[in-house]
Short mmCIF file of C-alpha atoms in Angstrom, two decimals:
data_model
loop_
_atom_site.label_atom_id
_atom_site.label_comp_id
_atom_site.label_asym_id
_atom_site.label_seq_id
_atom_site.Cartn_x
_atom_site.Cartn_y
_atom_site.Cartn_z
CA MET A 258 95.23 79.88 90.54
CA GLU A 259 93.32 76.93 91.76
CA ARG A 260 91.56 74.19 89.92
CA ILE A 261 87.89 73.11 90.42
CA TYR A 262 88.01 70.40 93.21
CA VAL A 263 85.80 67.24 91.96
CA ALA A 264 84.72 64.56 94.09
CA VAL A 265 82.69 61.37 92.83
CA ARG A 266 79.99 59.77 95.00
CA ALA A 267 78.36 56.27 93.99
CA ARG A 268 74.63 55.76 94.77
CA PRO A 269 74.07 52.26 96.84
CA LEU A 270 72.94 49.34 94.66
CA SER A 271 70.45 46.71 95.35
CA PRO A 272 72.18 43.02 95.64
CA GLU A 273 71.33 42.09 92.42
CA GLU A 274 72.85 45.00 90.78
CA SER A 275 75.91 44.71 92.66
CA LYS A 276 76.38 41.14 91.17
CA THR A 277 76.38 42.42 87.72
CA SER A 278 78.33 46.03 88.17
CA PRO A 279 81.25 46.49 85.57
CA TRP A 280 82.63 49.15 87.93
CA ARG A 281 85.32 48.97 90.91
CA ILE A 282 86.24 51.47 93.25
CA SER A 283 89.96 51.63 94.29
CA GLY A 284 91.19 54.49 96.52
CA ASN A 285 90.34 57.81 94.65
CA SER A 286 90.02 55.90 91.60
CA VAL A 287 87.00 54.48 89.55
CA TYR A 288 87.76 51.90 86.74
CA LEU A 289 85.83 49.23 84.68
CA HIS A 290 86.46 45.65 85.84
CA ASN A 291 89.06 44.05 83.32
CA GLN A 292 89.65 47.17 81.18
CA PRO A 293 92.36 49.71 81.10
CA THR A 294 89.64 52.69 81.38
CA LYS A 295 90.68 54.45 84.90
CA PHE A 296 89.33 57.87 86.47
CA ASP A 297 91.19 59.45 89.05
CA PHE A 298 89.46 62.11 91.47
CA ASP A 299 90.13 64.30 94.47
CA ARG A 300 88.04 62.19 96.28
CA VAL A 301 85.73 59.26 95.60
CA PHE A 302 82.91 58.52 98.09
CA GLY A 303 81.61 54.68 98.10
CA GLU A 304 78.37 53.76 98.56
CA ASP A 305 78.48 53.62 102.12
CA SER A 306 79.66 57.21 102.61
CA LYS A 307 77.81 59.79 104.40
CA THR A 308 77.04 63.49 103.17
CA VAL A 309 78.61 65.17 105.90
CA ASP A 310 82.24 63.23 105.00
CA ILE A 311 81.50 64.98 101.67
CA PHE A 312 80.93 68.31 103.12
CA GLU A 313 84.03 68.15 105.31
CA ALA A 314 86.08 66.91 102.13
CA ARG A 315 85.79 70.74 100.47
CA THR A 316 82.46 72.42 101.10
CA LYS A 317 83.25 73.07 104.42
CA GLU A 318 86.21 75.30 103.43
CA ILE A 319 84.58 76.95 100.44
CA VAL A 320 81.75 78.23 103.01
CA ALA A 321 84.47 79.51 105.03
CA SER A 322 86.06 81.60 102.69
CA VAL A 323 82.51 83.11 101.57
CA VAL A 324 82.81 84.73 105.04
CA ARG A 325 86.10 86.00 104.40
CA GLY A 326 84.84 87.50 101.10
CA PHE A 327 85.56 85.09 98.61
CA ASN A 328 82.92 83.72 95.96
CA GLY A 329 82.14 79.85 96.39
CA THR A 330 80.18 77.34 94.19
CA VAL A 331 79.24 73.88 94.92
CA PHE A 332 77.10 71.86 92.54
CA ALA A 333 75.93 68.06 92.10
CA TYR A 334 76.29 66.68 88.71
CA GLY A 335 75.03 63.44 87.16
CA GLN A 336 72.57 61.49 85.26
CA THR A 337 68.72 61.23 86.52
CA SER A 338 67.95 59.06 89.53
CA SER A 339 71.75 59.22 90.64
CA GLY A 340 71.29 61.02 94.09
CA LYS A 341 72.00 64.70 93.05
CA THR A 342 69.20 66.08 95.03
CA TYR A 343 69.32 63.81 98.02
CA THR A 344 73.17 65.03 98.12
CA MET A 345 72.15 68.62 98.02
CA ARG A 346 69.14 68.62 100.10
CA GLY A 347 69.36 65.22 102.27
CA SER A 348 67.04 64.05 104.68
CA VAL A 349 65.78 64.81 108.42
CA LYS A 350 68.36 62.06 109.51
CA GLU A 351 71.13 63.04 107.01
CA PRO A 352 71.35 66.47 106.02
CA GLY A 353 72.32 67.24 102.80
CA ILE A 354 75.09 70.12 101.38
CA ILE A 355 72.51 72.72 101.62
CA PRO A 356 71.48 72.64 105.26
CA LEU A 357 75.05 71.84 106.22
CA SER A 358 76.37 74.80 104.67
CA VAL A 359 73.77 77.32 105.90
CA HIS A 360 74.57 75.88 109.40
CA GLU A 361 78.27 76.58 108.91
CA LEU A 362 77.89 79.85 107.18
CA PHE A 363 76.22 81.38 110.33
CA CYS A 364 78.79 79.65 112.54
CA SER A 365 81.45 81.28 110.69
CA ILE A 366 79.85 84.57 110.95
CA GLU A 367 79.53 84.03 114.69
CA LYS A 368 83.44 83.43 115.08
CA GLU A 369 84.24 86.76 113.04
CA MET A 370 83.77 89.26 116.08
CA GLY A 371 85.52 92.16 114.43
CA ARG A 372 82.98 92.41 111.45
CA GLU A 373 79.51 93.34 110.89
CA PHE A 374 77.46 91.25 108.82
CA LEU A 375 74.50 91.07 106.43
CA VAL A 376 73.48 88.03 104.79
CA ARG A 377 70.69 87.72 102.16
CA MET A 378 69.47 84.79 100.23
CA SER A 379 67.55 83.91 96.92
CA TYR A 380 66.40 80.67 95.17
CA MET A 381 65.46 80.22 91.47
CA GLU A 382 65.08 77.53 89.25
CA ILE A 383 65.67 77.24 85.18
CA TYR A 384 62.76 75.32 83.84
CA ASN A 385 62.86 74.79 79.98
CA GLU A 386 65.24 77.46 79.73
CA GLU A 387 63.32 80.11 81.72
CA ILE A 388 64.04 81.34 85.01
CA ASN A 389 61.30 81.48 87.84
CA ASP A 390 61.84 82.91 91.29
CA LEU A 391 61.01 79.84 93.75
CA LEU A 392 60.75 82.52 96.79
CA ALA A 393 58.09 84.51 94.71
CA PRO A 394 56.26 82.33 92.23
CA GLU A 395 54.70 85.12 90.68
CA HIS A 396 58.04 86.23 89.27
CA ARG A 397 58.48 84.12 85.97
CA LYS A 398 60.77 84.42 82.91
CA LEU A 399 63.12 86.69 84.66
CA GLN A 400 66.03 88.35 82.41
CA ILE A 401 69.87 87.81 82.96
CA HIS A 402 71.71 91.31 83.12
CA GLU A 403 75.18 92.40 83.70
CA SER A 404 76.80 95.39 85.09
CA LEU A 405 80.06 96.40 86.30
CA GLU A 406 78.97 96.96 89.84
CA ARG A 407 76.93 93.70 90.16
CA GLY A 408 78.64 91.49 87.50
CA ILE A 409 75.82 88.86 86.18
CA TYR A 410 72.84 88.94 87.83
CA VAL A 411 68.99 87.89 87.07
CA ASP A 412 66.84 90.79 87.22
CA GLY A 413 63.82 91.12 89.44
CA LEU A 414 65.11 88.07 91.64
CA LYS A 415 63.57 88.19 95.01
CA GLU A 416 66.28 88.49 97.75
CA GLU A 417 65.35 87.86 101.79
CA ILE A 418 67.24 88.99 104.23
CA VAL A 419 68.13 86.49 106.86
CA THR A 420 69.41 85.97 110.31
CA SER A 421 69.28 82.64 111.02
CA PRO A 422 69.89 78.72 109.82
CA ASP A 423 66.18 78.12 110.50
CA GLN A 424 65.01 81.13 108.78
CA VAL A 425 66.81 80.10 105.62
CA LEU A 426 65.88 76.58 105.67
CA GLU A 427 62.15 77.60 106.03
CA LEU A 428 62.50 79.79 102.76
CA VAL A 429 64.00 76.83 101.09
CA GLU A 430 61.68 74.45 101.83
CA PHE A 431 58.94 76.97 100.53
CA GLY A 432 60.88 77.39 97.20
CA GLU A 433 60.93 73.49 97.21
CA SER A 434 57.38 73.30 97.24
CA HIS A 435 57.25 75.37 93.92
CA ARG A 436 59.87 73.69 92.00
CA HIS A 437 59.16 71.55 88.95
CA ILE A 438 59.18 67.83 89.90
CA GLY A 439 57.71 64.75 87.67
CA GLU A 440 57.50 61.09 87.42
CA THR A 441 59.33 59.04 85.00
CA ASN A 442 60.39 55.51 84.53
CA MET A 443 63.54 56.11 86.24
CA ASN A 444 62.54 58.27 89.47
CA VAL A 445 59.08 59.09 91.07
CA TYR A 446 60.39 62.50 91.87
CA SER A 447 62.55 63.42 89.32
CA SER A 448 63.87 67.08 89.13
CA ARG A 449 62.71 68.82 85.92
CA SER A 450 64.51 72.12 86.45
CA HIS A 451 67.98 73.20 87.66
CA THR A 452 67.89 75.04 91.06
CA ILE A 453 70.34 77.48 92.09
CA PHE A 454 70.34 78.52 96.00
CA ARG A 455 72.39 81.73 96.67
CA MET A 456 73.54 83.23 99.64
CA PHE A 457 75.09 86.69 99.44
CA VAL A 458 77.24 88.01 102.55
CA GLU A 459 78.03 91.50 102.91
CA SER A 460 80.45 92.65 105.82
CA ARG A 461 82.39 95.40 106.96
CA GLU A 462 84.83 96.13 110.17
CA ARG A 463 82.79 96.63 113.32
CA ILE A 464 83.28 100.26 114.40
CA GLU A 465 83.91 101.11 117.81
CA GLU A 466 83.05 104.56 119.29
CA GLY A 467 85.89 107.14 118.56
CA ASP A 468 87.55 104.47 116.21
CA SER A 469 86.12 105.94 113.11
CA ILE A 470 89.44 107.39 112.01
CA ASN A 471 90.93 104.11 111.65
CA CYS A 472 88.18 102.23 109.82
CA PHE A 473 88.31 102.20 105.91
CA ASP A 474 84.37 101.58 105.26
CA ALA A 475 85.52 98.92 102.86
CA VAL A 476 82.69 96.33 102.36
CA ARG A 477 83.25 92.77 101.45
CA VAL A 478 80.63 91.19 99.19
CA SER A 479 80.60 87.43 98.38
CA THR A 480 78.10 84.83 97.01
CA LEU A 481 77.69 81.34 97.62
CA ASN A 482 76.13 79.18 94.92
CA LEU A 483 74.63 75.76 95.85
CA VAL A 484 73.54 74.06 92.71
CA ASP A 485 71.14 70.81 92.27
CA LEU A 486 71.14 70.36 88.63
CA ALA A 487 68.41 68.27 86.93
CA GLY A 488 69.81 64.93 85.56
CA SER A 489 70.66 63.89 81.83
CA GLU A 490 68.11 61.80 80.36
CA ARG A 491 67.57 59.20 77.70
CA VAL A 492 64.01 58.90 76.26
CA VAL A 493 64.20 55.18 75.99
CA LYS A 494 64.83 54.69 79.61
CA THR A 495 62.74 57.33 81.01
CA GLY A 496 59.84 56.54 78.80
CA ALA A 497 59.15 60.48 78.61
CA GLU A 498 56.33 61.92 76.38
CA GLY A 499 54.85 65.08 75.83
CA LEU A 500 55.50 67.68 78.53
CA ARG A 501 58.02 65.38 80.05
CA LEU A 502 60.02 65.07 76.57
CA LYS A 503 60.26 68.72 76.34
CA GLU A 504 61.70 68.99 79.67
CA GLY A 505 63.90 66.30 79.04
CA SER A 506 65.27 67.83 75.79
CA HIS A 507 65.90 71.24 77.91
CA ILE A 508 67.59 69.86 80.55
CA ASN A 509 69.92 67.72 77.96
CA LYS A 510 70.53 70.77 76.06
CA SER A 511 71.76 73.08 79.07
CA LEU A 512 73.92 70.05 80.23
CA LEU A 513 75.50 69.60 76.99
CA THR A 514 76.30 73.44 76.95
CA LEU A 515 77.58 72.93 80.39
CA GLY A 516 80.04 70.01 79.26
CA THR A 517 81.07 72.18 76.01
CA VAL A 518 81.92 74.81 78.49
CA ILE A 519 84.14 72.77 80.87
CA LYS A 520 85.79 71.04 78.03
CA LYS A 521 86.70 74.45 76.17
CA LEU A 522 87.98 75.65 79.44
CA SER A 523 90.06 72.34 80.33
CA ASP A 524 91.70 72.92 76.81
CA GLY A 525 92.65 76.60 77.78
CA VAL A 526 90.53 78.10 74.87
CA GLU A 527 89.65 81.19 77.09
CA SER A 528 93.16 81.87 77.98
CA GLN A 529 94.15 81.31 74.53
CA GLY A 530 91.61 84.32 73.79
CA GLY A 531 89.28 81.65 72.11
CA HIS A 532 85.35 81.52 72.45
CA VAL A 533 83.62 79.74 75.55
CA PRO A 534 79.94 79.62 74.56
CA TYR A 535 78.42 80.62 78.27
CA ARG A 536 75.67 82.33 76.60
CA ASP A 537 74.21 79.39 74.82
CA SER A 538 72.48 78.36 78.11
CA LYS A 539 71.05 80.25 81.15
CA LEU A 540 72.60 77.99 83.33
CA THR A 541 76.22 78.68 82.21
CA ARG A 542 75.49 82.38 81.84
CA ILE A 543 74.54 82.63 85.36
CA LEU A 544 77.44 80.53 86.74
CA GLN A 545 80.14 81.81 84.57
CA ALA A 546 82.25 83.32 87.16
CA ALA A 547 81.86 80.01 89.10
CA LEU A 548 83.02 77.98 85.94
CA GLY A 549 85.79 80.00 84.73
CA GLY A 550 86.70 83.17 86.80
CA ASN A 551 86.48 84.52 90.45
CA ALA A 552 85.24 81.74 92.55
CA ASN A 553 86.02 78.60 94.63
CA THR A 554 84.24 75.90 92.80
CA ALA A 555 83.41 72.03 93.76
CA ILE A 556 81.84 69.57 91.51
CA ILE A 557 79.91 66.37 93.18
CA CYS A 558 79.60 63.75 90.56
CA ASN A 559 76.86 61.85 91.20
CA ILE A 560 77.06 58.13 89.68
CA THR A 561 75.52 54.73 89.62
CA LEU A 562 77.56 51.53 89.22
CA SER A 563 74.79 49.30 87.80
CA GLN A 564 75.36 47.73 84.49
CA ILE A 565 72.16 49.23 82.87
CA HIS A 566 73.68 52.67 83.51
CA ALA A 567 77.26 52.13 82.31
CA ASP A 568 77.31 54.32 79.39
CA GLU A 569 75.75 57.29 81.51
CA THR A 570 78.46 56.62 84.32
CA LYS A 571 80.98 56.86 81.84
CA SER A 572 79.74 60.08 80.20
CA SER A 573 79.34 61.57 83.71
CA LEU A 574 83.18 60.36 84.84
CA LEU A 575 84.51 62.06 81.39
CA PHE A 576 82.97 65.31 82.49
CA ALA A 577 84.10 65.20 85.91
CA SER A 578 88.03 64.40 84.63
CA ARG A 579 87.51 67.53 82.26
CA ALA A 580 86.42 69.58 85.19
CA LEU A 581 89.67 68.59 86.88
CA GLN A 582 91.75 70.63 84.66
CA VAL A 583 89.61 73.89 84.89
CA LYS A 584 91.48 76.59 86.94
CA ASN A 585 89.80 79.56 88.63
CA CYS A 586 91.44 82.56 89.97
CA ALA A 587 89.59 83.49 93.45
CA CYS A 588 90.27 86.72 94.93
CA VAL A 589 88.47 88.76 97.95
CA ASN A 590 85.62 91.06 96.84
CA GLU A 591 85.61 94.45 98.24
CA ILE A 592 83.52 97.60 97.69
CA LEU A 593 85.35 100.85 98.66
CA THR A 594 83.61 104.27 99.11
CA ASP A 595 85.66 107.49 98.00
CA ALA A 596 86.37 108.20 101.46
CA ALA A 597 87.60 104.79 102.45
CA LEU A 598 89.72 104.56 99.29
CA LEU A 599 91.45 107.93 100.58
CA LYS A 600 91.74 106.65 104.00
CA ARG A 601 93.55 103.25 102.58
CA GLN A 602 95.52 105.25 100.20
CA LYS A 603 96.71 107.35 103.16
CA LYS A 604 97.63 104.53 105.30
CA GLU A 605 99.54 102.82 102.28
CA ILE A 606 101.43 106.38 101.77
CA GLU A 607 102.34 106.42 105.57
CA GLU A 608 103.56 102.62 105.60
CA LEU A 609 105.80 103.26 102.38
CA ARG A 610 107.18 106.86 104.17
CA ALA A 611 108.09 104.50 107.40
CA LYS A 612 109.59 102.10 104.99
CA PHE A 613 111.60 104.75 103.11
CA LEU A 614 112.89 106.44 106.22
CA SER A 615 113.86 102.96 107.86
CA SER A 616 115.93 101.98 104.49
CA GLN A 617 117.02 105.36 104.51
CA SER A 618 118.58 104.90 108.01
CA GLU A 619 119.89 101.53 107.18
CA HIS A 620 121.60 103.22 104.29
CA LEU A 621 123.10 105.69 106.48
CA GLU A 622 124.38 103.40 108.67
CA GLU A 623 125.87 101.20 105.76
CA GLU A 624 127.39 104.37 104.55
CA ILE A 625 129.19 105.10 107.69
CA LEU A 626 130.52 101.81 108.05
CA ASN A 627 132.03 102.02 104.81
CA LEU A 628 133.77 105.07 105.11
CA ARG A 629 135.10 103.90 108.48
CA ASN A 630 136.54 100.81 106.73
CA THR A 631 138.12 103.48 103.96
CA LEU A 632 139.52 105.19 106.61
CA LEU A 633 141.05 102.34 108.27
CA GLN A 634 142.69 101.41 105.06
CA SER A 635 144.00 104.80 104.17
CA GLU A 636 145.71 104.76 107.84
CA LEU A 637 147.05 101.30 106.98
CA GLU A 638 148.38 102.41 103.89
CA LYS A 639 150.21 105.74 105.55
CA GLU A 640 151.74 103.56 107.76
CA ARG A 641 153.10 101.07 105.15
CA ILE A 642 154.31 103.85 103.05
CA ALA A 643 156.09 105.69 106.30
CA LEU A 644 157.78 102.32 106.99
CA GLU A 645 158.92 102.14 103.11
CA LEU A 646 160.31 105.97 103.46
CA GLU A 647 162.32 104.90 106.56
CA GLU A 648 163.80 101.88 105.07
CA GLU A 649 164.66 104.08 102.19
CA LYS A 650 166.39 106.52 104.33
CA LYS A 651 168.29 103.84 106.33
CA ALA A 652 169.49 102.51 102.66
CA LYS A 653 170.63 106.14 101.52
CA ALA A 654 172.60 106.69 104.79
CA TYR A 655 174.30 103.41 104.46
CA ARG A 656 175.08 104.32 100.75
CA ASP A 657 176.40 107.73 101.62
CA ARG A 658 178.76 106.16 104.11
CA ARG A 659 180.30 103.62 101.78
CA LEU A 660 180.62 106.07 99.26
CA LEU A 661 182.85 108.55 101.77
CA GLU A 662 184.76 105.71 102.95
CA GLN A 663 185.80 104.79 99.39
CA ALA A 664 186.70 108.64 98.80
CA LYS A 665 189.27 108.26 101.77
CA LYS A 666 190.71 105.17 100.46
CA ILE A 667 190.84 106.66 96.93
CA GLU A 668 192.64 109.80 98.30
CA ASN A 669 195.04 107.72 100.46
CA LEU A 670 196.10 105.77 97.37
CA SER A 671 196.71 108.98 95.25
CA SER A 672 199.02 110.21 98.01
CA LEU A 673 200.82 106.86 97.96
CA LEU A 674 201.06 107.20 94.03
CA LEU A 675 202.49 110.63 94.23
CA CYS A 676 205.12 109.71 96.60
CA SER A 677 206.54 106.76 94.83
CA GLU A 678 206.84 108.99 91.62
CA ARG A 679 209.43 111.04 93.67
CA ASN A 680 211.58 108.14 94.86
CA ASP A 681 211.93 106.56 91.61
CA ARG A 682 215.41 107.80 90.19
CA THR A 683 216.78 104.98 88.00
CA THR A 684 215.15 103.81 84.73
CA HIS A 685 214.75 100.24 86.33
CA SER A 686 213.31 101.72 89.24
CA ARG A 687 210.90 103.52 86.99
CA LYS A 688 209.71 100.37 85.36
CA ILE A 689 209.13 99.06 88.60
CA CYS A 690 207.32 102.20 89.64
CA LEU A 691 205.19 102.15 86.42
CA ALA A 692 204.15 98.52 87.20
CA HIS A 693 203.37 99.51 90.75
CA LYS A 694 201.39 102.45 89.13
CA VAL A 695 199.45 100.22 87.10
CA SER A 696 198.81 97.94 89.95
CA LEU A 697 197.70 100.51 92.13
CA PHE A 698 195.38 102.03 89.24
CA GLU A 699 193.58 98.87 89.09
CA LYS A 700 193.16 98.41 92.61
CA LEU A 701 191.66 101.84 92.33
CA GLN A 702 189.27 100.89 89.81
CA TYR A 703 188.18 98.03 91.84
CA LEU A 704 187.56 99.89 94.91
CA CYS A 705 185.55 102.63 92.68
CA ILE A 706 183.50 99.69 91.39
#
């Protein structure tokens, strides 16, 4: 799980606006002067920042991961006239995120010598909640579909096979010429639609001659979305009327849905089984996987620090703060044919068998070692028992010898007793003899004990 990366970029102010600006930037934080309100982000780029610095911070890594099979999405968010289109497209002197990403993508592909690549691109706009193909202007009001194989996709959208950055950027220029742009009180060239530039990257292992057996034919299919959102508008400030008013209402509605989706995702509603209104807007429906699914996602929140737009800036920063809490689970996207699946399973079985045999041999060695230890312990036990038996034999022989000696002493005492009885002839001598007998008998008892 990885959360959405959020960076903030401040548009340069005029000297007059700088004097009255209530906003301050400190490190990676933005806050209101003399107020406790503070917003922290992954990166905050000040008015003197360059687009290439923003690209290097996170987008470059996302583009490189697309080459490895991960989906990636980068989009610019903010109010109208905050510099979103400039950040995404840039200028001749300062290329934006789109041209920088295109060049980085092909550079990363060139470094992958062991794989073959096929790159396609598409370019669409969402204008008044209708999807138009910018590479084929005649394709309008396209519909969104979903399938197990392709996921969520726009049916009928033209996809061009491309082989170089220059070819891609030429097609982007062609698409831009058909994008809906209008003038308002806040911006001479105001984007009246959301645009989604997509690059599809397919790759597989490069097959050398005679090496087809080891190739799995697994195809990685990943998508890079670079999104330039139209800015939120206030009618009072833009002075929109008629068609411009209708365009602004559709823009605000889709951005409101985007904000609702981000809020619900940041609150963990989807993980708890709740409803997230992706289908309420074509923008959120197309970007569903990027907002809460299988993609590495980065948001570049463009703001202006002027006093007159303080409310809009605070609203943008609140949106960006919520986006920081959203987590996605990006994984490599692979398509396997039946033959490739069998090859991969066969290899996995062989690896498991090798591991099993290895573990089995280790188990046998362990058993042998245990048996050796048991045998050594039994031999030591036998020696101990033999020593104890030898000690018992010696003790028994000593007891037998003592008993034999005592028996001889008893026999001698008995002979002396008989002799003394024969020699007693007088009564006095008998008494003495009796006393002597008693004494001899007590000695005999003592010796027996």
